[in-house]
Amino acid sequence: MFEEVSDPTLVAHWPLDEAQGVTAYNNASDRDGTLMGGPVWQPDGGVVAGALLLDGVDDYVSTDPVFNPADGKFSVVAWIKGGAPGQAILSQADGANWLRTDFVEGKLMTELTNSGRSSVGPVLSQANITDGNWHRIGFVWDGSYRYLYVDGAEVANDAAPLSDLESAEGGLYFGAGSTLAPGTFFWGMIDDIRIYDRVVAP
Ligand SMILES: [Ca+2]
């Protein structure tokens, strides 16, 4: 399975279209994901073909290192359905929670931030993504500003430019926080995760 038109800026693409097995294949590189804890393939259940259903208890997907946020512009997009406050959609081992919900209302936020003492902390949107509908969520770093997107609309950004994002070289987790802490496991479906090393307005 591959893109007919190859996009060299697409550094990772997990369609999550498998029907069985513990490998989530990556169409853009050899950084496949490994299913942990027993998430269940939903071959007819996704927005783009199949998706993956996670139980919110101990299900997640682990990948080898894919991208260091300190390396410059990048964009992450994914489809999700479900979830609850405090859960993570995409995180980096030994790094930040790239896409997660806030602890109270289930609003999209990112904990990717700049490094050092001048760290400005998370970006929180006002967009509740845990209403049980499919949402296309995205994070964009243009080298100066962070942006969050939901369903094609920009829902949050930085008021002032930042220094580089904090360096982290770990692999990624789908559906769990960066320390695999209880309460961060995502309950619902995730589909079609893409990472580009450029600005993509989702
Ligand atoms: Ca899919």
mmCIF file of N, CA and C in Angstrom, residues 103-171:
data_model
loop_
_atom_site.group_PDB
_atom_site.id
_atom_site.type_symbol
_atom_site.label_atom_id
_atom_site.label_comp_id
_atom_site.label_asym_id
_atom_site.label_seq_id
_atom_site.Cartn_x
_atom_site.Cartn_y
_atom_site.Cartn_z
ATOM 1 N N PHE A 103 -7.708 18.386 30.924
ATOM 2 C CA PHE A 103 -8.102 17.511 32.028
ATOM 3 C C PHE A 103 -9.557 17.693 32.471
ATOM 4 N N VAL A 104 -10.195 18.759 32.028
ATOM 5 C CA VAL A 104 -11.521 19.076 32.553
ATOM 6 C C VAL A 104 -12.630 18.837 31.536
ATOM 7 N N GLU A 105 -12.428 19.344 30.313
ATOM 8 C CA GLU A 105 -13.545 19.357 29.366
ATOM 9 C C GLU A 105 -13.303 18.592 28.076
ATOM 10 N N GLY A 106 -12.090 18.098 27.866
ATOM 11 C CA GLY A 106 -11.837 17.368 26.632
ATOM 12 C C GLY A 106 -11.537 18.257 25.440
ATOM 13 N N LYS A 107 -10.947 19.405 25.717
ATOM 14 C CA LYS A 107 -10.567 20.321 24.641
ATOM 15 C C LYS A 107 -9.171 19.960 24.119
ATOM 16 N N LEU A 108 -8.996 20.159 22.814
ATOM 17 C CA LEU A 108 -7.704 19.832 22.201
ATOM 18 C C LEU A 108 -6.610 20.749 22.719
ATOM 19 N N MET A 109 -5.468 20.171 23.072
ATOM 20 C CA MET A 109 -4.310 20.961 23.476
ATOM 21 C C MET A 109 -3.031 20.257 23.046
ATOM 22 N N THR A 110 -1.932 21.004 23.068
ATOM 23 C CA THR A 110 -0.615 20.414 22.863
ATOM 24 C C THR A 110 0.287 20.830 24.007
ATOM 25 N N GLU A 111 1.163 19.906 24.396
ATOM 26 C CA GLU A 111 2.177 20.221 25.406
ATOM 27 C C GLU A 111 3.566 20.341 24.789
ATOM 28 N N LEU A 112 3.639 20.295 23.471
ATOM 29 C CA LEU A 112 4.895 20.639 22.804
ATOM 30 C C LEU A 112 5.184 22.102 23.080
ATOM 31 N N THR A 113 6.361 22.398 23.593
ATOM 32 C CA THR A 113 6.678 23.778 23.910
ATOM 33 C C THR A 113 8.163 24.030 23.692
ATOM 34 N N ASN A 114 8.536 25.293 23.832
ATOM 35 C CA ASN A 114 9.940 25.642 23.616
ATOM 36 C C ASN A 114 10.767 25.225 24.825
ATOM 37 N N SER A 115 12.059 25.194 24.646
ATOM 38 C CA SER A 115 12.935 24.678 25.683
ATOM 39 C C SER A 115 13.392 25.790 26.621
ATOM 40 N N GLY A 116 13.958 25.381 27.737
ATOM 41 C CA GLY A 116 14.617 26.318 28.633
ATOM 42 C C GLY A 116 13.698 27.014 29.617
ATOM 43 N N ARG A 117 14.270 27.962 30.329
ATOM 44 C CA ARG A 117 13.550 28.654 31.399
ATOM 45 C C ARG A 117 12.430 29.538 30.869
ATOM 46 N N SER A 118 12.518 29.901 29.605
ATOM 47 C CA SER A 118 11.495 30.771 29.038
ATOM 48 C C SER A 118 10.351 29.982 28.416
ATOM 49 N N SER A 119 10.277 28.685 28.741
ATOM 50 C CA SER A 119 9.206 27.856 28.189
ATOM 51 C C SER A 119 7.842 28.485 28.467
ATOM 52 N N VAL A 120 7.040 28.574 27.435
ATOM 53 C CA VAL A 120 5.736 29.221 27.585
ATOM 54 C C VAL A 120 4.631 28.227 27.926
ATOM 55 N N GLY A 121 4.940 26.921 27.853
ATOM 56 C CA GLY A 121 3.954 25.925 28.253
ATOM 57 C C GLY A 121 2.988 25.547 27.153
ATOM 58 N N PRO A 122 1.917 24.828 27.526
ATOM 59 C CA PRO A 122 0.998 24.273 26.538
ATOM 60 C C PRO A 122 0.215 25.335 25.772
ATOM 61 N N VAL A 123 -0.381 24.895 24.670
ATOM 62 C CA VAL A 123 -1.404 25.676 23.971
ATOM 63 C C VAL A 123 -2.726 24.937 24.144
ATOM 64 N N LEU A 124 -3.708 25.632 24.674
ATOM 65 C CA LEU A 124 -5.028 25.036 24.907
ATOM 66 C C LEU A 124 -6.046 25.696 23.987
ATOM 67 N N SER A 125 -6.820 24.874 23.290
ATOM 68 C CA SER A 125 -7.899 25.412 22.464
ATOM 69 C C SER A 125 -9.204 25.412 23.253
ATOM 70 N N GLN A 126 -10.228 25.949 22.640
ATOM 71 C CA GLN A 126 -11.570 25.879 23.228
ATOM 72 C C GLN A 126 -12.431 24.858 22.505
ATOM 73 N N ALA A 127 -11.786 24.004 21.713
ATOM 74 C CA ALA A 127 -12.512 23.046 20.884
ATOM 75 C C ALA A 127 -12.610 21.693 21.578
ATOM 76 N N ASN A 128 -13.816 21.329 21.988
ATOM 77 C CA ASN A 128 -14.051 20.022 22.605
ATOM 78 C C ASN A 128 -14.082 18.968 21.507
ATOM 79 N N ILE A 129 -13.162 18.018 21.593
ATOM 80 C CA ILE A 129 -13.080 16.977 20.554
ATOM 81 C C ILE A 129 -13.587 15.636 21.060
ATOM 82 N N THR A 130 -14.163 15.604 22.274
ATOM 83 C CA THR A 130 -14.579 14.330 22.877
ATOM 84 C C THR A 130 -16.094 14.173 22.885
ATOM 85 N N ASP A 131 -16.750 14.721 21.852
ATOM 86 C CA ASP A 131 -18.214 14.656 21.792
ATOM 87 C C ASP A 131 -18.731 13.397 21.110
ATOM 88 N N GLY A 132 -17.809 12.486 20.753
ATOM 89 C CA GLY A 132 -18.233 11.234 20.145
ATOM 90 C C GLY A 132 -18.329 11.276 18.640
ATOM 91 N N ASN A 133 -18.065 12.424 18.025
ATOM 92 C CA ASN A 133 -18.033 12.529 16.567
ATOM 93 C C ASN A 133 -16.590 12.446 16.073
ATOM 94 N N TRP A 134 -16.445 12.081 14.807
ATOM 95 C CA TRP A 134 -15.115 12.119 14.200
ATOM 96 C C TRP A 134 -14.636 13.560 14.081
ATOM 97 N N HIS A 135 -13.381 13.779 14.429
ATOM 98 C CA HIS A 135 -12.758 15.095 14.248
ATOM 99 C C HIS A 135 -11.383 14.917 13.623
ATOM 100 N N ARG A 136 -11.059 15.833 12.736
ATOM 101 C CA ARG A 136 -9.711 15.844 12.165
ATOM 102 C C ARG A 136 -8.906 16.881 12.935
ATOM 103 N N ILE A 137 -7.938 16.403 13.683
ATOM 104 C CA ILE A 137 -7.179 17.303 14.544
ATOM 105 C C ILE A 137 -5.760 17.476 14.004
ATOM 106 N N GLY A 138 -5.199 18.637 14.255
ATOM 107 C CA GLY A 138 -3.860 18.884 13.744
ATOM 108 C C GLY A 138 -3.064 19.833 14.615
ATOM 109 N N PHE A 139 -1.747 19.606 14.587
ATOM 110 C CA PHE A 139 -0.785 20.522 15.210
ATOM 111 C C PHE A 139 0.192 20.962 14.127
ATOM 112 N N VAL A 140 0.471 22.272 14.096
ATOM 113 C CA VAL A 140 1.442 22.806 13.140
ATOM 114 C C VAL A 140 2.448 23.677 13.881
ATOM 115 N N TRP A 141 3.724 23.446 13.556
ATOM 116 C CA TRP A 141 4.810 24.293 14.048
ATOM 117 C C TRP A 141 5.476 24.894 12.820
ATOM 118 N N ASP A 142 5.424 26.220 12.703
ATOM 119 C CA ASP A 142 5.973 26.856 11.494
ATOM 120 C C ASP A 142 7.377 27.406 11.726
ATOM 121 N N GLY A 143 7.964 27.042 12.865
ATOM 122 C CA GLY A 143 9.296 27.521 13.201
ATOM 123 C C GLY A 143 9.278 28.687 14.168
ATOM 124 N N SER A 144 8.090 29.293 14.329
ATOM 125 C CA SER A 144 7.942 30.425 15.251
ATOM 126 C C SER A 144 6.681 30.338 16.101
ATOM 127 N N TYR A 145 5.642 29.790 15.535
ATOM 128 C CA TYR A 145 4.337 29.730 16.200
ATOM 129 C C TYR A 145 3.794 28.307 16.155
ATOM 130 N N ARG A 146 3.023 27.963 17.234
ATOM 131 C CA ARG A 146 2.292 26.704 17.265
ATOM 132 C C ARG A 146 0.821 26.963 16.919
ATOM 133 N N TYR A 147 0.221 26.051 16.196
ATOM 134 C CA TYR A 147 -1.187 26.168 15.824
ATOM 135 C C TYR A 147 -1.881 24.844 16.097
ATOM 136 N N LEU A 148 -3.130 24.915 16.527
ATOM 137 C CA LEU A 148 -3.971 23.730 16.632
ATOM 138 C C LEU A 148 -5.145 23.879 15.671
ATOM 139 N N TYR A 149 -5.516 22.763 15.056
ATOM 140 C CA TYR A 149 -6.623 22.751 14.100
ATOM 141 C C TYR A 149 -7.627 21.683 14.483
ATOM 142 N N VAL A 150 -8.900 21.988 14.287
ATOM 143 C CA VAL A 150 -9.954 20.985 14.410
ATOM 144 C C VAL A 150 -10.893 21.141 13.222
ATOM 145 N N ASP A 151 -11.062 20.068 12.478
ATOM 146 C CA ASP A 151 -11.995 20.036 11.344
ATOM 147 C C ASP A 151 -11.758 21.192 10.373
ATOM 148 N N GLY A 152 -10.508 21.460 10.092
ATOM 149 C CA GLY A 152 -10.157 22.447 9.086
ATOM 150 C C GLY A 152 -10.078 23.875 9.583
ATOM 151 N N ALA A 153 -10.440 24.103 10.838
ATOM 152 C CA ALA A 153 -10.406 25.461 11.381
ATOM 153 C C ALA A 153 -9.279 25.596 12.407
ATOM 154 N N GLU A 154 -8.579 26.715 12.361
ATOM 155 C CA GLU A 154 -7.573 26.994 13.380
ATOM 156 C C GLU A 154 -8.294 27.321 14.685
ATOM 157 N N VAL A 155 -7.928 26.624 15.773
ATOM 158 C CA VAL A 155 -8.632 26.803 17.035
ATOM 159 C C VAL A 155 -7.743 27.382 18.139
ATOM 160 N N ALA A 156 -6.436 27.481 17.895
ATOM 161 C CA ALA A 156 -5.543 28.096 18.878
ATOM 162 C C ALA A 156 -4.199 28.363 18.219
ATOM 163 N N ASN A 157 -3.506 29.366 18.744
ATOM 164 C CA ASN A 157 -2.137 29.608 18.288
ATOM 165 C C ASN A 157 -1.412 30.429 19.338
ATOM 166 N N ASP A 158 -0.117 30.660 19.101
ATOM 167 C CA ASP A 158 0.672 31.470 20.016
ATOM 168 C C ASP A 158 0.498 32.953 19.710
ATOM 169 N N ALA A 159 0.530 33.751 20.773
ATOM 170 C CA ALA A 159 0.416 35.193 20.607
ATOM 171 C C ALA A 159 1.748 35.828 20.232
ATOM 172 N N ALA A 160 2.843 35.151 20.568
ATOM 173 C CA ALA A 160 4.177 35.693 20.285
ATOM 174 C C ALA A 160 5.062 34.552 19.800
ATOM 175 N N PRO A 161 6.059 34.861 18.981
ATOM 176 C CA PRO A 161 6.923 33.800 18.465
ATOM 177 C C PRO A 161 7.753 33.147 19.563
ATOM 178 N N LEU A 162 8.058 31.873 19.353
ATOM 179 C CA LEU A 162 8.841 31.092 20.308
ATOM 180 C C LEU A 162 10.220 30.787 19.744
ATOM 181 N N SER A 163 11.120 30.435 20.633
ATOM 182 C CA SER A 163 12.373 29.823 20.207
ATOM 183 C C SER A 163 12.072 28.390 19.778
ATOM 184 N N ASP A 164 13.087 27.641 19.421
ATOM 185 C CA ASP A 164 12.886 26.278 18.943
ATOM 186 C C ASP A 164 12.131 25.428 19.963
ATOM 187 N N LEU A 165 11.392 24.456 19.455
ATOM 188 C CA LEU A 165 10.731 23.514 20.347
ATOM 189 C C LEU A 165 11.767 22.617 21.020
ATOM 190 N N GLU A 166 11.374 22.126 22.190
ATOM 191 C CA GLU A 166 12.282 21.299 22.965
ATOM 192 C C GLU A 166 12.646 20.010 22.225
ATOM 193 N N SER A 167 13.911 19.678 22.261
ATOM 194 C CA SER A 167 14.400 18.487 21.583
ATOM 195 C C SER A 167 13.944 17.217 22.299
ATOM 196 N N ALA A 168 13.538 16.228 21.522
ATOM 197 C CA ALA A 168 13.215 14.900 22.059
ATOM 198 C C ALA A 168 13.403 13.896 20.936
ATOM 199 N N GLU A 169 13.993 12.780 21.257
ATOM 200 C CA GLU A 169 14.368 11.825 20.213
ATOM 201 C C GLU A 169 13.680 10.478 20.355
ATOM 202 N N GLY A 170 12.729 10.369 21.280
ATOM 203 C CA GLY A 170 12.063 9.088 21.491
ATOM 204 C C GLY A 170 11.079 8.748 20.391
ATOM 205 N N GLY A 171 10.605 7.515 20.438
ATOM 206 C CA GLY A 171 9.553 7.088 19.531
ATOM 207 C C GLY A 171 8.220 7.692 19.919
#
